[in-house]
Amino acid sequence: MRMTNRISPSTLFADIKAGLVVFFVALPLCLGIALASGAPLVSGLLAGIIGGLVVGLFSGSHTSVSGPAAGLSAIVAAQILSLGSFSAFLTAVILAGLIQIALGLAKGGFIAAFFPSSVIKGLLAAIGVIIVLKQIPHLVGHDPDPEGDMSFFQPDLQTTFSELITMFGDFHLGAAIVGVASVALLMLWDNWKPLKTSLFPAPVAVVLFGIGAGLWFEQLGDPWLIKPSHLVQVPVASDLTELVELLPRPDFSQWVNPAVYTAALTLAIVASLETLLNLNAADRLDPQQRISPPSQELLAQGIGNVACGLVGGLPVTSVIIRSSVNVIAGGQTKLATIVHGALLLVSVPLIPAWLNTIPLSCLAAILLMTGMKLASPALMKQMWNEGRYQFIPFAATLTAIVFTDLLIGIVIGLVVAIGFILNSNMRRPVRRFVEKHLGGDVVHIELANQESFLNRAALSHVLAEVPHNGRVLLDAQNTDYIDPDVLDLIRDFKEQTGPARSIDVSLIGFRNEYKFDDQIQYVDYSTRELQAALTPQQVLQILKDGHERARTGRRLTRDFSRQVRATAGGQHPLAVTLSCIDSRTPVEMIFDLGLGDIFSIRVAGNITSREVLASAEYGCAVAGAKLMLVIGHTRCGAVSAAVKFLGARLTAAEATGCQHLDAIVNEIQQSAAGMTAQAASEPSSTAALTIVDAVARKNVLRVVKEIRQQSRTLDSLVHERRIAIVGAMYDVVTGGIEFLVEDGLEETGLQNTV
């Protein structure tokens, strides 16, 4: 999908269409929110204009639309009543805007990153449900509750649900016909391809239909006539002077009133929180999934609220209803929100009489369809499938918003989400497992991402289970925060409790501010004492255990720097390995080994030679290794070459130009005798791979046998039970190892696949 970040000719038409649709929806919302807030109607319109033009200009969001917020209406009404006048309230709005500007400059938008996705999705679904429930009465002409009131408990002492019951006794025939027909028209537009692909926006068609039907019903008279109470009601001024006189003005004498500062702080905090939540939700709706800068949004909202206070408007926030309408209408850039603000600015003073012919029921139909898309069954199913830790906070947020209001519901949703996070940490505050190091078992305790004081008891219990004379590793590599109480517990265990019980306490991953140094106390490399104490059988088991860890992703925790320092003075290898140079077969990784644990001999095709035998003899007879491991692997390139040139006219050196390649190929071909006919009769790639793998296996068995035949030193060490020679095959596809032969151990013969 092409990312659209800037206004361009290709997005211009889509933004104008979306801006026009948002304008029609925003118009009654601005008026309704002002009415619900106990403020002059014109203040709601002014807030809509500034939210579109001023905030839209400074905002970094492409889809968010700002204006007067339904979530603030109860707070606005309470503050107007508390301060005694709307003029004093406007002074508080200016101060609130200045606080938001300061928050934006201080990068206070970072808090948006801490909103759980389940809460944001719950917010979107709840807004969808509320829109549907609130618009159904308006759809049939039941309009006592103003547009824009989103609270469950309404100013007219009704509730969202009681209003649905009441509407059956109070609906208007003309408005209901317009509303139901508008819904049908929108559904037809969405499902009939000629209309869906047309350039004309469906909501604009619905508005024109509503105006036309209203004018027709006016000619028919009662009961069809749609009365003014069921239409948009923009204040109409006779001239520009009267319009200016309608604008409320701030009372700057209230600067000395402490209550104004309390109101300003309340408005700033609530408006900022609602803005960040709605901004996050709008980003989730954006088909292009662009991320809006939250601190820039706070700055833009602050500038907008200062402007609102100066000209007499209600406080503004990012509004999810308008933003969702914008996205669904196809808005691409912030030009759409600017267009909607410009239309409010131009049309309210110039064509208020025409605006007042728009039935509320057709606008309710537009919002109803928007709500149904927000609260889609697909979203509910998705959250259910994500499990209870996502679904329950989502459902709690949705339910709380529907039955209270936006802000209270969000707070409840956040509390539930935080409760689940704390519960998760309490259920698994630490991860405990045992690592089998060369020096003995180590209890590895991996701390959680957030170690709060609630985790202290669980961590104390795990530490108490560490056996006397044991070893413990406290791992904070994936931990972002550790509570001081938990730090005190760790410090006490390291300095007092652990030493008193003869426990070696190792630490890794702790931040500098915690005043703990990374310190590994256990032995994680081979020492002289360890080498002397082990038998060949035990060394083989160490390799098998290491491979199992590597295969299952449970590698040991090692201190590389400490291993470098510890092995600088000498090395005491446990085994000598003869493996191929293939990049897919690093023996140290395959067996989860550390520095100094093995001598590694690598040669193409893992064949023997005087140099290989000399290295192996030195590793076992002088350096003291207890095991020699010959490890071949599947899909070996050297073996493939040996099979390919078996009986060929050209030698490997002649065919490839590699002067010394024949030395390796001829050696491996001793294990491929008799396979020429088979290779010719099975030319498919699968058959060829099977042949190569079979030759590689025979080569391992041959090399194990020849080591004893060609080296009296190693043969004597096997006879004396000081070493064993083991052959194995590594599968480069599965990562598994098959041990083929164990020469010099009590258990000999074919072994099972590890």
Steps between C-alpha positions, in 0.01 A plus 500: 500500500634847412560709810335845482666749732463833323224691330524442126277529193434124521355533851331838458162374379482224764579750776240750378235226490592380849510857633150563365364185667668587831353851476144367479559269797687758707240772460228351726763355734649844562157638581396200709817496711464873569140442606598205723780709654272789592697733269385733220435310176740719307785391732464144373519619138807711577669198656425297188646770276819531706530123536496472123706800394743574786555154650487343154775735383739430790417130554727225375212255461363413158162366611414651839228767504469737795208695640284532811505169685197318636724349767567847639139621507433397862829657617434816299149532645632452854781754454268763349270457801794510743658814352167680474524615141597379155742794465697384803498149356656628176793635703549150640496362142784737403706386801426136421629557148823651634548194724452272197754701302748452783425126508554475125832688515609276790423189285223395736331297227716200592220388733307389190736204466372358828136460392432125454373405156209310657377826657535694174306233310241500779468876459437465126242226547328692782476815290345290226244348737416840653458660157257228399301520826496881510410549133209258480264749678618785274447273201124495567463862608528456877733794576470613864859397570742729310733362235846449647390381845693175543439436870282215623320731746353786298425859607124431457524229773463226240763236423622361171270199533195680640520741205463201268181399678362854517543556127218255423256749647661802340620469145434717199369346180678729254834488682474122543437447129800721414719315754407147395521589130844656563625177659367303203669742258835468683477120498413504128796730435734262684381188319412610144819525297394787266426720804790373711754579230347837415680820597195641678514435878203313645464723813465810281232322298320417826512865615364622165229234517411611854475865400287416196270268698464762774396768249251259342354403837464871577259524208305197623458643852423293813569223583783504241636844583846482662495768768801722593568291813589209267729710280847647540470826697787734419466845663396751230627858516343776294839657419871477577475737795240285670711191432804658667286595798404134537864407568576454872814669635740394777502693828868580552430638845471136611882454480512555876228244574662176635196299387584589139840330532343190653253484211781556248709217643198268500417584138863465388544155658168358382519653152859376453412148613197486272702640210777240536249215527302617198818566302615144565159368399499709180841361406363147538218584259738646241522251208864605449579451872690829528617603847413850622751688721318531837707789640438705186130424540504637857670814370238537224213446746651758734518760223143414407372537856674836545324612181166357624528688828580827323207486252241335727511133400468181702823308573605263224654153491557237236154345448471135403150531347609760247833327446330168423257671261801659331679165456188318379425786257846452347699789649869466405674798663430773753356712218169325569477641854602845373228484232238410761607798714494733201149385406381570855659845487347592165158336514389589855494877438412485129236225461362428849143485367593224254689309769188513713309301238711187560302235694684357801372155402706486178812605691416235759498242218856598401620465859308175547681336208833629635423349840417163349840492327683591821325235711531227241453132591841434341667719767315317778606162359861616461522612864339175619753296304790694658421351841367624832796730571393706197127434491410577862661851506343561157156391621536693827590819312214457256243430773623776732493768228151398387360505856682814626682741270819510298743611772364286784483200269860548386618523861316176584646331194852612590456375857386158375788482249754597767344242731560230239859617452562484875330163521721370221811623680382348829430167333840492333717757678806287428594213271702228673690221330818301561805528274747210494839670476835322497555607861159374616133596500408869512151623593426766237241755620381727219328813634181633339489812282345699786605394850264692728464468875219255429761256369714509816329210676521269198867580441578446869335157481705400193825614665414304814480181290864528383681209674787546744842499330322571173546752223248758385496746210271806524433617144366855441588523130133532396390713796406866452411588858582361845324635808728615787344236728602228254849647470534489879399132497760419231771697679426326830509156334827577322680646799352311797251219442686338209847495662350374829362199310821455295318599180698656216289793376562617141345810342454602138314780316443742789510870410770728635255697714419186697864494619550133415792380290460206263679215671510130408606283795454155349740318264376522140814376326722193521767504772792266574317353802181449303683339208683259730180396681294414191484169314456464121141388558428813707656726236279338234195564720606865537504529120161330469349727766650805328352400167158457657524852645609642166226315313226621735628857538599472867867592476700553817562850629872566461730792576714529186737763642560289810568194285756698299681604816478157662633309199774748411751309716418154369234268364370164611281360222252225571489368142660520157256531211567423135231666290444647155577861404132542399366832635188321629692278742669717765570242770511749790147617415363153427606377844453830689865518609711782637857620454761239587257206505617322182773479238329538161658352186313596181576369155278454194337158520637437856769268366823382660851609413836517676421858607155403629638205695781711644248758624279230651795328669615827654148584621452163671851393610642840597205735562301226676175483302288196595308454175552521127188570295489450123189679377381492139185667372227463243512679162879527524658684205827308520317166497280619212812579301646155578182328379477724192856425382488130583586332167491831312730575205646810666643519848364748755813713464468510120127578509512771767848643469561430872853360493484299824134399502577146381664424838165544676280351228713186460495447879121524520452280191631207703161516678308519172621180340225313316262797479569607141222289352257604771571870441447455127171315550361762743559840338229691687612759756339311787675179404829684456473651848425157643815361339712792625372455856566125487859560385546761777391243759738237364775760498453572872516128585808457281679799656431376856648163407801650319588730789581199716674321212718798404577641847668275759472789747122526481459123479696458822293768677181315400642168627586668830143637526643851521307615193219384275451567129141574399348543155184700431291652220349847523184576300522853354124498433366400843795585723494148648802278565526124452784330691628214282782339693658538846843334492657458842187533712318219676193554283602452137319465174222701344345766723170677487439834334521798734 
